[in-house]
PDB file of C-alpha atoms in Angstrom:
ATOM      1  CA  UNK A  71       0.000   0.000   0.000  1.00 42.00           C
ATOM      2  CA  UNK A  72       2.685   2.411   1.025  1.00 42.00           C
ATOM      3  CA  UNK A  73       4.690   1.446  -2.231  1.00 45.00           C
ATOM      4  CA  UNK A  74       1.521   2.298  -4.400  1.00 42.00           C
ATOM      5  CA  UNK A  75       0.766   5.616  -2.594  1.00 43.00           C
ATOM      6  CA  UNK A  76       4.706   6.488  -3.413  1.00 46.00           C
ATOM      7  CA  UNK A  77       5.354   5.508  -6.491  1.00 45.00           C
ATOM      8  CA  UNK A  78       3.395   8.025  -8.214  1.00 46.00           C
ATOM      9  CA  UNK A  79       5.261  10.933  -6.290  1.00 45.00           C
ATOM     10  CA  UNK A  80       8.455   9.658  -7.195  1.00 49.00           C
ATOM     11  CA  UNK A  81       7.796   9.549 -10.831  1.00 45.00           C
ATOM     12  CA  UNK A  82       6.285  12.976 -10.351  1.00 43.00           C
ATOM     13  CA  UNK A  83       9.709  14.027  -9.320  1.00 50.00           C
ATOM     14  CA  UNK A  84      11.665  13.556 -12.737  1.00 51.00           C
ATOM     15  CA  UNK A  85       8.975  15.948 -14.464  1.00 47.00           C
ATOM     16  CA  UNK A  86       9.164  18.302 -11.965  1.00 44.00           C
ATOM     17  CA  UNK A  87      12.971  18.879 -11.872  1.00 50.00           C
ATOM     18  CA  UNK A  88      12.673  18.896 -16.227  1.00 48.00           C
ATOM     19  CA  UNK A  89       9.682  21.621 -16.123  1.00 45.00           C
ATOM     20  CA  UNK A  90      12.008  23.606 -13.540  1.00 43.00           C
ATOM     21  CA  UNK A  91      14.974  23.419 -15.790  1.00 48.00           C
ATOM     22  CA  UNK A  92      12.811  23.949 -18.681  1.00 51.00           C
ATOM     23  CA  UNK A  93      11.874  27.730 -16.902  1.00 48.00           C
ATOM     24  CA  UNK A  94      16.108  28.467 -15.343  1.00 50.00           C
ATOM     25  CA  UNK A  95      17.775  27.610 -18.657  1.00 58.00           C
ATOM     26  CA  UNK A  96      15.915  29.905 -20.975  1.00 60.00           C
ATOM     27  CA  UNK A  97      16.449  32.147 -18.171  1.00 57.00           C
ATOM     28  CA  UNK A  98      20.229  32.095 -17.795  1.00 60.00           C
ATOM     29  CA  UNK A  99      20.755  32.127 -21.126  1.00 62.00           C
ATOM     30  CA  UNK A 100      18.926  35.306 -21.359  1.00 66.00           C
ATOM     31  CA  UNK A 101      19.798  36.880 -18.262  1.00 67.00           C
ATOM     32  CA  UNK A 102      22.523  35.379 -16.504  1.00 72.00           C
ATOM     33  CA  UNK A 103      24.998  34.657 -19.348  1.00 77.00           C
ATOM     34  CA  UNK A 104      24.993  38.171 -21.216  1.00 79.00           C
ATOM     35  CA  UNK A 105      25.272  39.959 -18.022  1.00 77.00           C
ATOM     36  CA  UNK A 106      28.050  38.281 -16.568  1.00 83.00           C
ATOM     37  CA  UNK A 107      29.372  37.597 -20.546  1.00 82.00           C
ATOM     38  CA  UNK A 108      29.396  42.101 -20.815  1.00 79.00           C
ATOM     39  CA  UNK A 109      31.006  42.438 -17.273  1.00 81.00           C
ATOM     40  CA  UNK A 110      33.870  39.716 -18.003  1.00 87.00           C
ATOM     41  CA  UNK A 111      35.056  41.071 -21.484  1.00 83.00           C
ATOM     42  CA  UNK A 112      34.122  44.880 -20.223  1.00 76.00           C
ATOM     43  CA  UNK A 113      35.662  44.474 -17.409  1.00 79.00           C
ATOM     44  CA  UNK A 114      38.088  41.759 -16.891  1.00 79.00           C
ATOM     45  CA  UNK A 115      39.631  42.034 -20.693  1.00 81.00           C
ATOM     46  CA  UNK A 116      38.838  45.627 -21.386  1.00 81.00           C
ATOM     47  CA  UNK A 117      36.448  45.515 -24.278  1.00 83.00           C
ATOM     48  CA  UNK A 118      34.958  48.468 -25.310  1.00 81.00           C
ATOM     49  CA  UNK A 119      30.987  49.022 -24.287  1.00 78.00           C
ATOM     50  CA  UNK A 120      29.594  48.849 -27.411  1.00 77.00           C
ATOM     51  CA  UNK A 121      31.803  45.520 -28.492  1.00 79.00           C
ATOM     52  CA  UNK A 122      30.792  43.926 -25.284  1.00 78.00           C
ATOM     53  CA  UNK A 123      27.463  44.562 -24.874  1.00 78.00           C
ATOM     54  CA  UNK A 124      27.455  43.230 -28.980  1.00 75.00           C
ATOM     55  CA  UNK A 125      28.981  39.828 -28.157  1.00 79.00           C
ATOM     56  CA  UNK A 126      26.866  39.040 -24.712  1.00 78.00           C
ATOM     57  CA  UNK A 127      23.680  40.371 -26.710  1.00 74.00           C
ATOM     58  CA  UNK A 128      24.429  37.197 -29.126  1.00 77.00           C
ATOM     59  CA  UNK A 129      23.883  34.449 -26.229  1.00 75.00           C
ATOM     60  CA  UNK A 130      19.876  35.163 -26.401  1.00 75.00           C
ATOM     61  CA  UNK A 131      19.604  35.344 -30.263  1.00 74.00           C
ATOM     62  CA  UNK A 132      21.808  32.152 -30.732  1.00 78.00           C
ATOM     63  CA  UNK A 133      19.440  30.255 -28.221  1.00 75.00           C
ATOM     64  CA  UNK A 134      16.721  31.662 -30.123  1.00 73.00           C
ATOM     65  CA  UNK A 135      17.427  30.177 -33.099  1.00 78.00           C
ATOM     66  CA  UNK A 136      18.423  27.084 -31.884  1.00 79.00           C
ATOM     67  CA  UNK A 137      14.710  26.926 -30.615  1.00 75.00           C
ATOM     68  CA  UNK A 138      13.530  27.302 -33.816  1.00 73.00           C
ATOM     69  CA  UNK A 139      15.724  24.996 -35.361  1.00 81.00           C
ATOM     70  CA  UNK A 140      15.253  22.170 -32.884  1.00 80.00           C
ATOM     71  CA  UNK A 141      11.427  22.990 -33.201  1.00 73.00           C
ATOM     72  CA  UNK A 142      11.233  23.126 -36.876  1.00 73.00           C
ATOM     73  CA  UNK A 143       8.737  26.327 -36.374  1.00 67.00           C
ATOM     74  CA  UNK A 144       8.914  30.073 -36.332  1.00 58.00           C
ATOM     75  CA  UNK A 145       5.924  31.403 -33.610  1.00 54.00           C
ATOM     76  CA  UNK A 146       5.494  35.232 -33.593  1.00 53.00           C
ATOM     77  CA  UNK A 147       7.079  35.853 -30.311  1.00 55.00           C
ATOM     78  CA  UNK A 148      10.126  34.116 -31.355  1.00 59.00           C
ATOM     79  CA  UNK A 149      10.932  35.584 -34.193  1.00 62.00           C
ATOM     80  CA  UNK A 150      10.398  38.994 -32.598  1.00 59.00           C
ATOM     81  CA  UNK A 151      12.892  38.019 -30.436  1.00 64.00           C
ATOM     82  CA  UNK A 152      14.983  37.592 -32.870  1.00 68.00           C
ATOM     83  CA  UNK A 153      14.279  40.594 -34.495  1.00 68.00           C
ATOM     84  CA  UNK A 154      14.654  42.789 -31.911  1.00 66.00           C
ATOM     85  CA  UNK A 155      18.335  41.540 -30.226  1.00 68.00           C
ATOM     86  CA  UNK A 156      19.383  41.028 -34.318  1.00 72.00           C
ATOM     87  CA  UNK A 157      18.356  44.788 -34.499  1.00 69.00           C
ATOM     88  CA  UNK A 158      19.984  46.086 -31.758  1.00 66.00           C
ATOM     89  CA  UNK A 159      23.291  44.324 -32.355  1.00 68.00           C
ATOM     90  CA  UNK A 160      23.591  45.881 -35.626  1.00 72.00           C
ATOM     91  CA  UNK A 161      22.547  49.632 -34.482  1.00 67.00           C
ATOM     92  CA  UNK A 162      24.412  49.608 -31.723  1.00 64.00           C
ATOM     93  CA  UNK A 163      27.600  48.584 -33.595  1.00 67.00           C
ATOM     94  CA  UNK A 164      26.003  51.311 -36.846  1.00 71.00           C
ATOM     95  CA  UNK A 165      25.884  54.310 -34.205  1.00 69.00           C
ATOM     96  CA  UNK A 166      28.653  53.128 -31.879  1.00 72.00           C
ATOM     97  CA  UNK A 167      26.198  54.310 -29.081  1.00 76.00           C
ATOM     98  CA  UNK A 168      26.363  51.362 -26.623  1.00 78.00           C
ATOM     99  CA  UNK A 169      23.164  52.388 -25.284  1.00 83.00           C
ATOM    100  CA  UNK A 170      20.852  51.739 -28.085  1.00 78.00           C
ATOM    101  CA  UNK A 171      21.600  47.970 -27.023  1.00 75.00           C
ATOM    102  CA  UNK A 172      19.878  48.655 -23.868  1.00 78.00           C
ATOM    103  CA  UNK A 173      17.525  49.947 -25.167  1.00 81.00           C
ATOM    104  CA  UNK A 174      16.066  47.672 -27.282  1.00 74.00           C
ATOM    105  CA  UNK A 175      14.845  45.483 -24.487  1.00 71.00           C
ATOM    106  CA  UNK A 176      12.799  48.090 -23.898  1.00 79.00           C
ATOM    107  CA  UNK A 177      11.692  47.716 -27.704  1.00 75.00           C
ATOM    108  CA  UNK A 178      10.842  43.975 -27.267  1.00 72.00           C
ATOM    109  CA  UNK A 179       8.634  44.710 -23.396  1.00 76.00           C
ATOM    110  CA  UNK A 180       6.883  47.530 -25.369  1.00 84.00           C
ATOM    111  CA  UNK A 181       5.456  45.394 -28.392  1.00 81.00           C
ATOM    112  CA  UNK A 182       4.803  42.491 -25.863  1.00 81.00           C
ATOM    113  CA  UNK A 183       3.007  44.656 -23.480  1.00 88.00           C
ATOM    114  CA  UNK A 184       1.185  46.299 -25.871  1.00 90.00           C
ATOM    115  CA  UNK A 185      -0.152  43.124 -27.776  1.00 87.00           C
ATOM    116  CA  UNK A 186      -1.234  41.740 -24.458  1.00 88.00           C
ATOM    117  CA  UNK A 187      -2.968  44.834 -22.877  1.00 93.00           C
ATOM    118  CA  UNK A 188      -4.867  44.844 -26.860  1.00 92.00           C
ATOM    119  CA  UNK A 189      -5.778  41.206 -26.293  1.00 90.00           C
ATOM    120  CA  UNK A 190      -7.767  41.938 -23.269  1.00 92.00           C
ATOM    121  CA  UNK A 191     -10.080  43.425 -25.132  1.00 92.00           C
ATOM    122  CA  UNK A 192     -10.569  40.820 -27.583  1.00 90.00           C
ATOM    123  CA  UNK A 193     -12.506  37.642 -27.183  1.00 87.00           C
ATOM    124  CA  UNK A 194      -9.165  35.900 -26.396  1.00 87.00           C
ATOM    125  CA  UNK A 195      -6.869  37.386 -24.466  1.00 90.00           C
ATOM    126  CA  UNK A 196      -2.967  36.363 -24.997  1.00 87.00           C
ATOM    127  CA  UNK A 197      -2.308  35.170 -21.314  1.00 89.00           C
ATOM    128  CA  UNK A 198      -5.440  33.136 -20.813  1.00 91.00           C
ATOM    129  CA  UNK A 199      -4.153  29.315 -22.521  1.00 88.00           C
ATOM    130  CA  UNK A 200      -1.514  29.439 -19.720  1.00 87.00           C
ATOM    131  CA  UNK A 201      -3.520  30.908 -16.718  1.00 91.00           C
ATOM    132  CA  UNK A 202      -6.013  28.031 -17.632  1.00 91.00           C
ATOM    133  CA  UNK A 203      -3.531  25.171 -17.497  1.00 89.00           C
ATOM    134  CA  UNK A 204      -2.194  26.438 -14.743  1.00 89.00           C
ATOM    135  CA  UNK A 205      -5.808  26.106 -12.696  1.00 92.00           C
ATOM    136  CA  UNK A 206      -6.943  23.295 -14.766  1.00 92.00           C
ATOM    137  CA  UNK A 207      -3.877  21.155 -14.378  1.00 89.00           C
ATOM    138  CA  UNK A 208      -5.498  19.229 -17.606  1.00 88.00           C
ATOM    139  CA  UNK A 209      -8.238  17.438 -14.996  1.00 91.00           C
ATOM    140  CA  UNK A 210     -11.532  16.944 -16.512  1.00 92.00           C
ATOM    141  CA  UNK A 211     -13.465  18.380 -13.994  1.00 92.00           C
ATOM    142  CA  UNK A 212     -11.700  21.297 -13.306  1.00 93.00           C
ATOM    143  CA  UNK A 213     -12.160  21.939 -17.664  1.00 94.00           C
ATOM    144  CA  UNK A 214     -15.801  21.468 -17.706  1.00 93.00           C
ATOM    145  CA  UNK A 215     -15.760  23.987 -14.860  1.00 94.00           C
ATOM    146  CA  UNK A 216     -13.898  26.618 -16.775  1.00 95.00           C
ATOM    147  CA  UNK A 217     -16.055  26.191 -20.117  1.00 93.00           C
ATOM    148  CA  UNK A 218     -19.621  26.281 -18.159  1.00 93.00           C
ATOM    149  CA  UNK A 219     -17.694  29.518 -16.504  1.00 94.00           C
ATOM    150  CA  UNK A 220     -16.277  30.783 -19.406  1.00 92.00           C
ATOM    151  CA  UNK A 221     -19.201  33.057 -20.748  1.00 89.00           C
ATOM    152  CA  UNK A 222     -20.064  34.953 -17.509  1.00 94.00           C
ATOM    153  CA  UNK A 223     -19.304  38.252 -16.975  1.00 94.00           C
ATOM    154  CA  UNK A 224     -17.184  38.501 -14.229  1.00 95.00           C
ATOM    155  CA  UNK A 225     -15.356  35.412 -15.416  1.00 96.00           C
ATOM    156  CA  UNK A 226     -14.616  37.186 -18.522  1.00 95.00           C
ATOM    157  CA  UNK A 227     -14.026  40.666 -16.436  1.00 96.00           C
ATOM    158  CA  UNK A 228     -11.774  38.302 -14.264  1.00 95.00           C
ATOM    159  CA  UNK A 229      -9.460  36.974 -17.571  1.00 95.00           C
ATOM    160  CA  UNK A 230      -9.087  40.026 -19.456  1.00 95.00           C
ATOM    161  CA  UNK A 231      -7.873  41.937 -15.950  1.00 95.00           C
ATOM    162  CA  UNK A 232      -5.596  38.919 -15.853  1.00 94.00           C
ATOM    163  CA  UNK A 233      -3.925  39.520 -19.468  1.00 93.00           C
ATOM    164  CA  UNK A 234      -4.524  43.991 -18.906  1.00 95.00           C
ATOM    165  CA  UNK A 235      -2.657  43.790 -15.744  1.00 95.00           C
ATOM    166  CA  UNK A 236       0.614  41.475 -17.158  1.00 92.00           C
ATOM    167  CA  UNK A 237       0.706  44.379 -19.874  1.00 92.00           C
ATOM    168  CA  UNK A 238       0.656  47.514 -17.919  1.00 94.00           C
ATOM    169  CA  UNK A 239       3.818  45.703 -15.666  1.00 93.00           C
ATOM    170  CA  UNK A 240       5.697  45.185 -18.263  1.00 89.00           C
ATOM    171  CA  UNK A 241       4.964  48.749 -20.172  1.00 93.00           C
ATOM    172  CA  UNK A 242       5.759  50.059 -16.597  1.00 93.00           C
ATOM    173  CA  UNK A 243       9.303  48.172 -16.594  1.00 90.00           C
ATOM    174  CA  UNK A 244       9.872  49.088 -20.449  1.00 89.00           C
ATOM    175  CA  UNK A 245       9.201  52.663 -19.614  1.00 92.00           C
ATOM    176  CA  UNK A 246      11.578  52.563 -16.624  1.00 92.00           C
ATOM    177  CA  UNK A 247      14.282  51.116 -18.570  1.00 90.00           C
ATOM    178  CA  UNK A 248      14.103  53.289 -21.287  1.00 91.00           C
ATOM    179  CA  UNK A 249      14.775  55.994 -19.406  1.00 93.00           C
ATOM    180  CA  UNK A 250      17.549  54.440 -17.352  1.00 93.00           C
ATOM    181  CA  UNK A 251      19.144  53.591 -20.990  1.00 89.00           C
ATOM    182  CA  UNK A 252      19.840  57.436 -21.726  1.00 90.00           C
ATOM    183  CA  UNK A 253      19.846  59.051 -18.070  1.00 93.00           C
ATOM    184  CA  UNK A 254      22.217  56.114 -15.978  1.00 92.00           C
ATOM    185  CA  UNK A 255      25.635  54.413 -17.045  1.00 91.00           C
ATOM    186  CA  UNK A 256      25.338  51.223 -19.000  1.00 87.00           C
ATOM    187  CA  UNK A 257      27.631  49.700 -16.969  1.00 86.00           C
ATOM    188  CA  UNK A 258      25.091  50.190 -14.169  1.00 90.00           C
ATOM    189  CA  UNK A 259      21.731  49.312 -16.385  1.00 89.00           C
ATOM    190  CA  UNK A 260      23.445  45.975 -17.231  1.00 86.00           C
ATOM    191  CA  UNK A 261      22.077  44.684 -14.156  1.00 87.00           C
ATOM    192  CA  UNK A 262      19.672  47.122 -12.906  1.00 91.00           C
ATOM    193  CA  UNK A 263      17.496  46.268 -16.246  1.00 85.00           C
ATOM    194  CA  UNK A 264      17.141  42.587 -15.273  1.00 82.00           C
ATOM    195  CA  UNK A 265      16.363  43.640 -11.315  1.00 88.00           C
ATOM    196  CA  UNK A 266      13.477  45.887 -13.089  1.00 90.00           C
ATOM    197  CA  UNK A 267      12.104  43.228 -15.316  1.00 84.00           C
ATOM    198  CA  UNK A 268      12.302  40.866 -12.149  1.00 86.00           C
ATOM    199  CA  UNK A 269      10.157  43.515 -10.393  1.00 91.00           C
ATOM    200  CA  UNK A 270       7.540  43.927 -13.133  1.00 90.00           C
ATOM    201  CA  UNK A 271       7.194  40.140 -13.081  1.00 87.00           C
ATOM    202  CA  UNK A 272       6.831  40.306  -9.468  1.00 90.00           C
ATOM    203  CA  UNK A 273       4.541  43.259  -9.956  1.00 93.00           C
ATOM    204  CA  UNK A 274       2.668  41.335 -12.233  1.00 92.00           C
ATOM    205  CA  UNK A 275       2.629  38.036 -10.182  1.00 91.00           C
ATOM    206  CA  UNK A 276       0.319  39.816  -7.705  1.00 94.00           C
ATOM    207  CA  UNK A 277      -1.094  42.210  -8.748  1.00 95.00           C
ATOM    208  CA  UNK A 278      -2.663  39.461 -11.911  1.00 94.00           C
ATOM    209  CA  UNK A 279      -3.176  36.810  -9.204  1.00 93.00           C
ATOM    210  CA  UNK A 280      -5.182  39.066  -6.772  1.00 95.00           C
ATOM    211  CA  UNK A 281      -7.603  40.454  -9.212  1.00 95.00           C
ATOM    212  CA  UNK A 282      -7.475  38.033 -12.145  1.00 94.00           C
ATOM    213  CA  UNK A 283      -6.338  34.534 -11.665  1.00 93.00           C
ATOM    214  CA  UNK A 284      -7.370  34.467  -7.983  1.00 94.00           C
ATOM    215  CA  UNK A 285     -10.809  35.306  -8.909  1.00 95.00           C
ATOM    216  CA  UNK A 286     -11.300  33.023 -11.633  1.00 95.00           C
ATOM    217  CA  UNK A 287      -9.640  29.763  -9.357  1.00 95.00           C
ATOM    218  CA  UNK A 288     -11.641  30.423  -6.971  1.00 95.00           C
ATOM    219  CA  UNK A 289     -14.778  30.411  -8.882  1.00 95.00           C
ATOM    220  CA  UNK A 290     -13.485  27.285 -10.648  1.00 95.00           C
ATOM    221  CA  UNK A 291     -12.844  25.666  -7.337  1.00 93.00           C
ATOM    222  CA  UNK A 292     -16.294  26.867  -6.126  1.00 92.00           C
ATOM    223  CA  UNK A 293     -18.050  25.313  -9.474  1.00 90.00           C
ATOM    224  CA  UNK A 294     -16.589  22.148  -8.929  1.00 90.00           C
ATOM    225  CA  UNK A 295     -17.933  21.750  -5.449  1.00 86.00           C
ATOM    226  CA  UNK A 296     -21.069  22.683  -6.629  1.00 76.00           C
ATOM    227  CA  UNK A 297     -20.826  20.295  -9.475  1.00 67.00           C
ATOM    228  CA  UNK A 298     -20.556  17.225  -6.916  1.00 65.00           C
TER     229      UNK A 298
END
C-alpha cells in the first residue's frame, strides 16, 4: 500500500525537476549569461561598451534560433525576439552608441506589453491558454468547470484583468528602462534592467493573481464543489 501511494510521487519528481529546468535555462541564457558575458570582457579584458554589450547580446539570439531549429517552427514571439536583439546588435555597432543595445529590451517589453494589454479586449486574451492550465492542471473536472464559466461576466471581467494587468507591468518596466538607458551608465543598467524586469514580473505576479487569476480559481474551485 505504502509502495503504491509512493510511487506516483516519485515519478512525479523527474517531471518536476525537467519543467524547472525547462523555466532556469531559458532564463540564464537570457539573463545570466549576457550579463556576466558584458562584465567579463568589459571588465576583466577591457572591451569596449559597445563591443561587449554586442557579443553578450548574441547568447539570447543564438538560443533563439536554436529553438527554432530544434522545433522546426517560427511562432510570432520568437521571431520577434529575434528581431529585436538582431536589431539592436547591428545599431548599436552602426551608431557606436552602446546604449541603443539597452535599449532595445525596452523595444521587445513595449510590443509584448502592448499586444497583451490589446488582447484583453478581444474575445481571447494572450495570457489566458496558460492561466487556464495552470488552474486546470489538464483534470476533466476542473475543464468542464472553466467552459460552463467561461461566458459569464465577471469570469470574462476576471481573464481580461488577468492579461490587462501582465501588460501595464511590463509597459511600466519598459518605460523605466528606457529611461535608465539614456539618463544612468550602461555599466550600471546591465544589471539594474534585469532587477526591473524581475520587479515587473513580481509586480505582475500579484497584482494578476489578486484580481485576475485568484478570482477566476476560486470560482473554478467553487463550481466544482457545486458540481458534486
Amino acid at each position: 500500500m505504502t509502495e503504491t501511494l509512493t510511487a506516483p510521487a516519485r515519478a512525479e519528481q523527474p517531471q518536476q525537476r525537467g519543467n524547472l529546468g525547462k523555466m532556469l535555462v531559458p532564463l540564464a541564457l537570457d539573463v545570466a549569461a549576457p550579463m556576466a558575458c558584458y562584465y567579463l570582457l568589459h571588465g576583466a579584458f577591457g572591451m569596449s561598451e559597445v563591443a561587449a554589450l554586442g557579443v553578450s547580446g548574441v547568447i539570447p539570439a543564438v538560443r533563439v534560433v536554436a529553438g527554432i531549429v530544434r522545433d522546426r517552427t517560427l511562432n510570432g514571439l520568437a521571431g520577434l525576439t529575434l528581431a529585436v536583439n538582431v536589431a539592436g546588435i547591428a545599431l548599436s555597432f552602426v551608431t557606436g552608441d552602446a546604449r541603443m543595445m539597452i535599449a532595445k529590451d525596452s523595444a521587445l517589453s513595449a510590443v509584448i506589453s502592448l499586444f497583451m494589454m490589446l488582447s484583453a479586449f478581444t474575445a481571447r486574451p494572450v495570457m489566458t491558454p496558460g492561466m487556464r492550465a495552470f488552474i486546470t492542471r489538464g483534470n476533466p473536472v476542473r475543464e468542464a468547470a472553466w467552459e460552463r464559466l467561461a461566458n459569464t461576466a465577471r469570469f470574462r471581467r476576471a481573464e481580461r484583468l488577468f492579461s490587462g494587468i501582465w501588460g501595464g507591468a511590463l509597459l511600466a518596466d519598459c518605460v523605466a528602462r528606457l529611461i535608465g538607458a539614456f539618463t544612468l551608465p550602461v555599466s550600471t543598467m546591465v544589471w539594474l534592467s534585469n532587477v526591473m524586469l524581475i520587479a515587473a514580473l513580481v509586480v505582475g505576479l500579484l497584482v494578476a493573481g489578486a484580481f485576475g487569476s485568484g478570482p477566476i480559481m476560486w470560482m473554478i474551485n467553487n463550481e466544482t464543489r457545486n458540481a458534486r
